[in-house]
Amino acid sequence: MAERRVLLMQEIHPDGVKMLEEAEIKVDVAESLDEEYLLKKVMDYDGIIVRVHPYIGRSIIEAAKRCVVIGKHGALVDNVDLEAANAYRIPVVYAPGSNANAVAEHTVCLMMAVAKHIWDAGVQLRVYGNYNYRLQVKSFELSGKTLGVIGLGNIGRKVARICKYGFSMKVIGYDPYINEELLRQEGLEDTELVGDLEYLLRNADFITIHIPATKENEKFIGERELSMMKRNAIIVNTARGSVIDQRALYRALRDGVIAGAGMDVFDPEPPSVDEPILTLDNVVATPHMAAHTEETLSNMAKMVCKNVISVLRGERPDNIANPEIWDIRRLPQ
């Protein structure tokens, strides 16, 4: 294979870079994510690998005259314009399932942190020396409670398993596309699958969201949905910020409509320093870091790089988001 060049929009785990270099692929890292810079930079590369930022839209794809593969360093392809990639016959590869363990663990961590007042109690003790804060709040147990899972993909099912087997929680699942055989294979056959989201919202003590950031899912949870939840309910979002109406969530938390929230994602990102929801004691927030474990970053990088290498070698990749264009794909120059 002639020398190929791949542009990383941001640094990835060294294990992935090593794979590319061992395949005799030259690797560069973009010095800026400014679009004007990228429009010139991408012209000279056979492949592009992008993390969460920037958005790889039509203008960048059109400018990438040599590009024959776009790799998404992630489990979802939500910041690549697939329609534009199809128009220019460029395969888009990604790393589905690579972050399931990390994000599921982080989700349960947020559930527990909110229920146990880890954040606000810690602030009271560390900052104010308020040891008696323990007498001013009541925490909740997860054991025996009802978990509502919105989206039963790799991460949603992993969360369900942890909560079912670790805390004896009853699981209610909402996912119009779920493969029920997968639930059976993974020991989740007694999950109460519902086609009525309202039922889940009204009956779950903890609700966790695992759906992609599509146009249809924008503000999937809004003021109406929040009003259906129990007053002592806790909601966790480790999916994407846009699937919850953040202003409505703030009001619901401020006014006691629900008890608390765990958030790893925001709308927009990064949140502003004066974001109102971050001022609330019943919110535990982390900076979109659920998947940022050593293991996941290594696995994700290796998985997407393996797919990129396959395309550059003319081999069909294991994970392609737009398989319909494979047979008519743009070929390396």
PDB file of C-alpha atoms in Angstrom, residues 55-236:
ATOM      1  CA  TYR A  55     -18.740  18.791  13.246  1.00  0.00           C
ATOM      2  CA  ILE A  56     -17.623  17.284   9.953  1.00  0.00           C
ATOM      3  CA  GLY A  57     -20.109  18.954   7.665  1.00  0.00           C
ATOM      4  CA  ARG A  58     -20.535  19.242   3.930  1.00  0.00           C
ATOM      5  CA  SER A  59     -18.006  22.046   3.506  1.00  0.00           C
ATOM      6  CA  ILE A  60     -15.193  20.056   5.139  1.00  0.00           C
ATOM      7  CA  ILE A  61     -16.152  16.863   3.312  1.00  0.00           C
ATOM      8  CA  GLU A  62     -16.225  18.702  -0.005  1.00  0.00           C
ATOM      9  CA  ALA A  63     -12.794  20.202   0.686  1.00  0.00           C
ATOM     10  CA  ALA A  64     -11.292  16.798   1.495  1.00  0.00           C
ATOM     11  CA  LYS A  65     -10.556  15.920  -2.127  1.00  0.00           C
ATOM     12  CA  ARG A  66      -8.317  12.935  -1.318  1.00  0.00           C
ATOM     13  CA  CYS A  67     -10.339  11.583   1.571  1.00  0.00           C
ATOM     14  CA  VAL A  68     -11.626   8.022   1.197  1.00  0.00           C
ATOM     15  CA  VAL A  69     -12.612   7.346   4.819  1.00  0.00           C
ATOM     16  CA  ILE A  70     -13.896   9.296   7.801  1.00  0.00           C
ATOM     17  CA  GLY A  71     -13.454   7.654  11.184  1.00  0.00           C
ATOM     18  CA  LYS A  72     -15.591   8.607  14.166  1.00  0.00           C
ATOM     19  CA  HIS A  73     -13.715   7.996  17.399  1.00  0.00           C
ATOM     20  CA  GLY A  74     -16.885   7.073  19.255  1.00  0.00           C
ATOM     21  CA  ALA A  75     -19.820   4.727  19.524  1.00  0.00           C
ATOM     22  CA  LEU A  76     -22.223   7.079  17.717  1.00  0.00           C
ATOM     23  CA  VAL A  77     -21.865   8.951  14.442  1.00  0.00           C
ATOM     24  CA  ASP A  78     -23.522  12.196  15.447  1.00  0.00           C
ATOM     25  CA  ASN A  79     -21.041  14.836  14.327  1.00  0.00           C
ATOM     26  CA  VAL A  80     -20.488  13.676  10.752  1.00  0.00           C
ATOM     27  CA  ASP A  81     -22.844  14.703   7.957  1.00  0.00           C
ATOM     28  CA  LEU A  82     -23.710  11.255   6.617  1.00  0.00           C
ATOM     29  CA  GLU A  83     -25.740  12.690   3.765  1.00  0.00           C
ATOM     30  CA  ALA A  84     -22.719  14.656   2.563  1.00  0.00           C
ATOM     31  CA  ALA A  85     -20.427  11.654   3.057  1.00  0.00           C
ATOM     32  CA  ASN A  86     -22.776   9.592   0.910  1.00  0.00           C
ATOM     33  CA  ALA A  87     -22.871  12.295  -1.750  1.00  0.00           C
ATOM     34  CA  TYR A  88     -19.072  12.159  -1.995  1.00  0.00           C
ATOM     35  CA  ARG A  89     -19.055   8.345  -1.656  1.00  0.00           C
ATOM     36  CA  ILE A  90     -16.914   8.352   1.496  1.00  0.00           C
ATOM     37  CA  PRO A  91     -17.362   5.479   3.985  1.00  0.00           C
ATOM     38  CA  VAL A  92     -17.826   6.578   7.599  1.00  0.00           C
ATOM     39  CA  VAL A  93     -16.517   4.103  10.160  1.00  0.00           C
ATOM     40  CA  TYR A  94     -16.906   4.138  13.926  1.00  0.00           C
ATOM     41  CA  ALA A  95     -16.537   2.121  17.150  1.00  0.00           C
ATOM     42  CA  PRO A  96     -19.954   0.906  18.342  1.00  0.00           C
ATOM     43  CA  GLY A  97     -20.084  -0.600  21.816  1.00  0.00           C
ATOM     44  CA  SER A  98     -16.531   0.434  22.649  1.00  0.00           C
ATOM     45  CA  ASN A  99     -17.646   2.724  25.465  1.00  0.00           C
ATOM     46  CA  ALA A 100     -20.428   0.598  26.969  1.00  0.00           C
ATOM     47  CA  ASN A 101     -18.649  -0.463  30.157  1.00  0.00           C
ATOM     48  CA  ALA A 102     -17.301   2.983  30.950  1.00  0.00           C
ATOM     49  CA  VAL A 103     -20.521   4.895  30.307  1.00  0.00           C
ATOM     50  CA  ALA A 104     -22.681   2.341  32.111  1.00  0.00           C
ATOM     51  CA  GLU A 105     -20.442   2.500  35.181  1.00  0.00           C
ATOM     52  CA  HIS A 106     -20.475   6.304  35.092  1.00  0.00           C
ATOM     53  CA  THR A 107     -24.257   6.296  34.778  1.00  0.00           C
ATOM     54  CA  VAL A 108     -24.680   4.180  37.894  1.00  0.00           C
ATOM     55  CA  CYS A 109     -22.074   6.312  39.656  1.00  0.00           C
ATOM     56  CA  LEU A 110     -24.146   9.431  38.937  1.00  0.00           C
ATOM     57  CA  MET A 111     -27.315   7.708  40.119  1.00  0.00           C
ATOM     58  CA  MET A 112     -25.659   6.852  43.414  1.00  0.00           C
ATOM     59  CA  ALA A 113     -23.972  10.238  43.795  1.00  0.00           C
ATOM     60  CA  VAL A 114     -27.296  12.056  43.480  1.00  0.00           C
ATOM     61  CA  ALA A 115     -29.201   9.616  45.677  1.00  0.00           C
ATOM     62  CA  LYS A 116     -26.514   9.711  48.394  1.00  0.00           C
ATOM     63  CA  HIS A 117     -25.924  13.506  48.253  1.00  0.00           C
ATOM     64  CA  ILE A 118     -22.242  12.929  47.519  1.00  0.00           C
ATOM     65  CA  TRP A 119     -21.702  16.314  45.863  1.00  0.00           C
ATOM     66  CA  ASP A 120     -23.603  18.658  48.157  1.00  0.00           C
ATOM     67  CA  ALA A 121     -22.596  16.829  51.338  1.00  0.00           C
ATOM     68  CA  GLY A 122     -18.973  16.957  50.253  1.00  0.00           C
ATOM     69  CA  VAL A 123     -19.164  20.708  49.666  1.00  0.00           C
ATOM     70  CA  GLN A 124     -20.838  21.259  53.038  1.00  0.00           C
ATOM     71  CA  LEU A 125     -18.131  19.292  54.817  1.00  0.00           C
ATOM     72  CA  ARG A 126     -15.059  20.466  52.896  1.00  0.00           C
ATOM     73  CA  VAL A 127     -15.978  24.111  52.366  1.00  0.00           C
ATOM     74  CA  TYR A 128     -18.175  24.940  55.343  1.00  0.00           C
ATOM     75  CA  GLY A 129     -17.173  22.329  57.904  1.00  0.00           C
ATOM     76  CA  ASN A 130     -20.860  21.491  58.250  1.00  0.00           C
ATOM     77  CA  TYR A 131     -20.674  18.013  59.746  1.00  0.00           C
ATOM     78  CA  ASN A 132     -24.324  18.223  60.782  1.00  0.00           C
ATOM     79  CA  TYR A 133     -25.395  18.381  57.125  1.00  0.00           C
ATOM     80  CA  ARG A 134     -25.868  14.639  57.520  1.00  0.00           C
ATOM     81  CA  LEU A 135     -28.896  15.434  59.677  1.00  0.00           C
ATOM     82  CA  GLN A 136     -30.333  17.927  57.202  1.00  0.00           C
ATOM     83  CA  VAL A 137     -30.777  15.651  54.173  1.00  0.00           C
ATOM     84  CA  LYS A 138     -32.072  12.171  53.530  1.00  0.00           C
ATOM     85  CA  SER A 139     -30.470   9.903  50.979  1.00  0.00           C
ATOM     86  CA  PHE A 140     -32.097   7.114  48.975  1.00  0.00           C
ATOM     87  CA  GLU A 141     -31.190   3.487  48.423  1.00  0.00           C
ATOM     88  CA  LEU A 142     -31.113   1.959  44.961  1.00  0.00           C
ATOM     89  CA  SER A 143     -31.852  -1.533  46.222  1.00  0.00           C
ATOM     90  CA  GLY A 144     -35.335  -2.716  45.367  1.00  0.00           C
ATOM     91  CA  LYS A 145     -36.233   0.441  43.462  1.00  0.00           C
ATOM     92  CA  THR A 146     -37.518   0.696  39.890  1.00  0.00           C
ATOM     93  CA  LEU A 147     -35.171   1.721  37.099  1.00  0.00           C
ATOM     94  CA  GLY A 148     -36.493   3.193  33.871  1.00  0.00           C
ATOM     95  CA  VAL A 149     -34.143   2.802  30.902  1.00  0.00           C
ATOM     96  CA  ILE A 150     -34.877   4.908  27.832  1.00  0.00           C
ATOM     97  CA  GLY A 151     -32.898   3.270  25.035  1.00  0.00           C
ATOM     98  CA  LEU A 152     -31.784  -0.342  25.436  1.00  0.00           C
ATOM     99  CA  GLY A 153     -28.686  -0.327  23.278  1.00  0.00           C
ATOM    100  CA  ASN A 154     -25.280  -1.531  24.479  1.00  0.00           C
ATOM    101  CA  ILE A 155     -25.057   1.019  27.286  1.00  0.00           C
ATOM    102  CA  GLY A 156     -28.698   0.879  28.358  1.00  0.00           C
ATOM    103  CA  ARG A 157     -28.588  -2.904  28.658  1.00  0.00           C
ATOM    104  CA  LYS A 158     -25.339  -2.763  30.610  1.00  0.00           C
ATOM    105  CA  VAL A 159     -26.870  -0.297  33.087  1.00  0.00           C
ATOM    106  CA  ALA A 160     -29.926  -2.535  33.386  1.00  0.00           C
ATOM    107  CA  ARG A 161     -27.747  -5.561  34.189  1.00  0.00           C
ATOM    108  CA  ILE A 162     -25.732  -3.715  36.824  1.00  0.00           C
ATOM    109  CA  CYS A 163     -28.869  -2.437  38.514  1.00  0.00           C
ATOM    110  CA  LYS A 164     -30.821  -5.683  38.270  1.00  0.00           C
ATOM    111  CA  TYR A 165     -28.084  -7.971  39.537  1.00  0.00           C
ATOM    112  CA  GLY A 166     -26.244  -5.500  41.763  1.00  0.00           C
ATOM    113  CA  PHE A 167     -29.187  -3.771  43.432  1.00  0.00           C
ATOM    114  CA  SER A 168     -32.150  -6.083  42.767  1.00  0.00           C
ATOM    115  CA  MET A 169     -33.877  -3.282  40.901  1.00  0.00           C
ATOM    116  CA  LYS A 170     -36.927  -3.821  38.741  1.00  0.00           C
ATOM    117  CA  VAL A 171     -36.256  -2.634  35.184  1.00  0.00           C
ATOM    118  CA  ILE A 172     -38.732  -0.916  32.879  1.00  0.00           C
ATOM    119  CA  GLY A 173     -37.438  -0.418  29.346  1.00  0.00           C
ATOM    120  CA  TYR A 174     -38.565   1.872  26.541  1.00  0.00           C
ATOM    121  CA  ASP A 175     -37.062   1.246  23.107  1.00  0.00           C
ATOM    122  CA  PRO A 176     -39.156   0.823  19.943  1.00  0.00           C
ATOM    123  CA  TYR A 177     -36.221  -0.870  18.210  1.00  0.00           C
ATOM    124  CA  ILE A 178     -35.111  -3.311  20.890  1.00  0.00           C
ATOM    125  CA  ASN A 179     -34.112  -6.829  19.974  1.00  0.00           C
ATOM    126  CA  GLU A 180     -35.895  -8.882  22.640  1.00  0.00           C
ATOM    127  CA  GLU A 181     -33.628 -11.854  21.949  1.00  0.00           C
ATOM    128  CA  LEU A 182     -30.670  -9.758  23.122  1.00  0.00           C
ATOM    129  CA  LEU A 183     -32.457  -9.113  26.402  1.00  0.00           C
ATOM    130  CA  ARG A 184     -32.991 -12.830  26.896  1.00  0.00           C
ATOM    131  CA  GLN A 185     -29.375 -13.659  26.075  1.00  0.00           C
ATOM    132  CA  GLU A 186     -28.142 -11.085  28.563  1.00  0.00           C
ATOM    133  CA  GLY A 187     -30.355 -12.179  31.435  1.00  0.00           C
ATOM    134  CA  LEU A 188     -32.798  -9.305  31.093  1.00  0.00           C
ATOM    135  CA  GLU A 189     -35.800 -11.321  29.956  1.00  0.00           C
ATOM    136  CA  ASP A 190     -37.901 -10.030  32.863  1.00  0.00           C
ATOM    137  CA  THR A 191     -37.423  -6.403  31.805  1.00  0.00           C
ATOM    138  CA  GLU A 192     -40.849  -4.806  31.524  1.00  0.00           C
ATOM    139  CA  LEU A 193     -40.798  -3.486  27.968  1.00  0.00           C
ATOM    140  CA  VAL A 194     -43.310  -0.717  27.378  1.00  0.00           C
ATOM    141  CA  GLY A 195     -44.409   1.189  24.323  1.00  0.00           C
ATOM    142  CA  ASP A 196     -45.824   3.939  26.504  1.00  0.00           C
ATOM    143  CA  LEU A 197     -43.159   6.363  27.720  1.00  0.00           C
ATOM    144  CA  GLU A 198     -45.597   7.909  30.180  1.00  0.00           C
ATOM    145  CA  TYR A 199     -45.881   4.599  32.041  1.00  0.00           C
ATOM    146  CA  LEU A 200     -42.118   4.469  32.515  1.00  0.00           C
ATOM    147  CA  LEU A 201     -41.936   8.094  33.645  1.00  0.00           C
ATOM    148  CA  ARG A 202     -44.704   7.694  36.213  1.00  0.00           C
ATOM    149  CA  ASN A 203     -43.404   4.448  37.699  1.00  0.00           C
ATOM    150  CA  ALA A 204     -39.603   4.693  37.749  1.00  0.00           C
ATOM    151  CA  ASP A 205     -37.617   5.901  40.744  1.00  0.00           C
ATOM    152  CA  PHE A 206     -34.485   6.326  38.644  1.00  0.00           C
ATOM    153  CA  ILE A 207     -34.532   7.159  34.932  1.00  0.00           C
ATOM    154  CA  THR A 208     -31.509   6.907  32.667  1.00  0.00           C
ATOM    155  CA  ILE A 209     -31.365   8.045  29.048  1.00  0.00           C
ATOM    156  CA  HIS A 210     -29.400   6.261  26.317  1.00  0.00           C
ATOM    157  CA  ILE A 211     -30.709   7.496  22.963  1.00  0.00           C
ATOM    158  CA  PRO A 212     -28.824   9.160  20.086  1.00  0.00           C
ATOM    159  CA  ALA A 213     -28.915  12.876  19.380  1.00  0.00           C
ATOM    160  CA  THR A 214     -31.107  12.834  16.294  1.00  0.00           C
ATOM    161  CA  LYS A 215     -33.480  15.540  15.152  1.00  0.00           C
ATOM    162  CA  GLU A 216     -36.384  13.343  16.287  1.00  0.00           C
ATOM    163  CA  ASN A 217     -34.884  12.988  19.762  1.00  0.00           C
ATOM    164  CA  GLU A 218     -34.246  16.687  20.343  1.00  0.00           C
ATOM    165  CA  LYS A 219     -35.755  17.635  23.730  1.00  0.00           C
ATOM    166  CA  PHE A 220     -37.152  14.114  23.991  1.00  0.00           C
ATOM    167  CA  ILE A 221     -37.582  14.829  27.685  1.00  0.00           C
ATOM    168  CA  GLY A 222     -39.221  18.204  28.237  1.00  0.00           C
ATOM    169  CA  GLU A 223     -41.449  19.976  30.712  1.00  0.00           C
ATOM    170  CA  ARG A 224     -44.394  17.673  30.037  1.00  0.00           C
ATOM    171  CA  GLU A 225     -42.365  14.500  30.551  1.00  0.00           C
ATOM    172  CA  LEU A 226     -40.659  15.845  33.683  1.00  0.00           C
ATOM    173  CA  SER A 227     -44.041  16.674  35.192  1.00  0.00           C
ATOM    174  CA  MET A 228     -45.043  13.005  34.903  1.00  0.00           C
ATOM    175  CA  MET A 229     -42.140  11.790  37.023  1.00  0.00           C
ATOM    176  CA  LYS A 230     -42.290  11.037  40.728  1.00  0.00           C
ATOM    177  CA  ARG A 231     -41.326  13.903  43.016  1.00  0.00           C
ATOM    178  CA  ASN A 232     -38.545  11.753  44.478  1.00  0.00           C
ATOM    179  CA  ALA A 233     -37.319  10.573  41.060  1.00  0.00           C
ATOM    180  CA  ILE A 234     -33.753  11.016  39.859  1.00  0.00           C
ATOM    181  CA  ILE A 235     -32.886  11.362  36.173  1.00  0.00           C
ATOM    182  CA  VAL A 236     -29.459  10.706  34.654  1.00  0.00           C
TER     183      VAL A 236
END
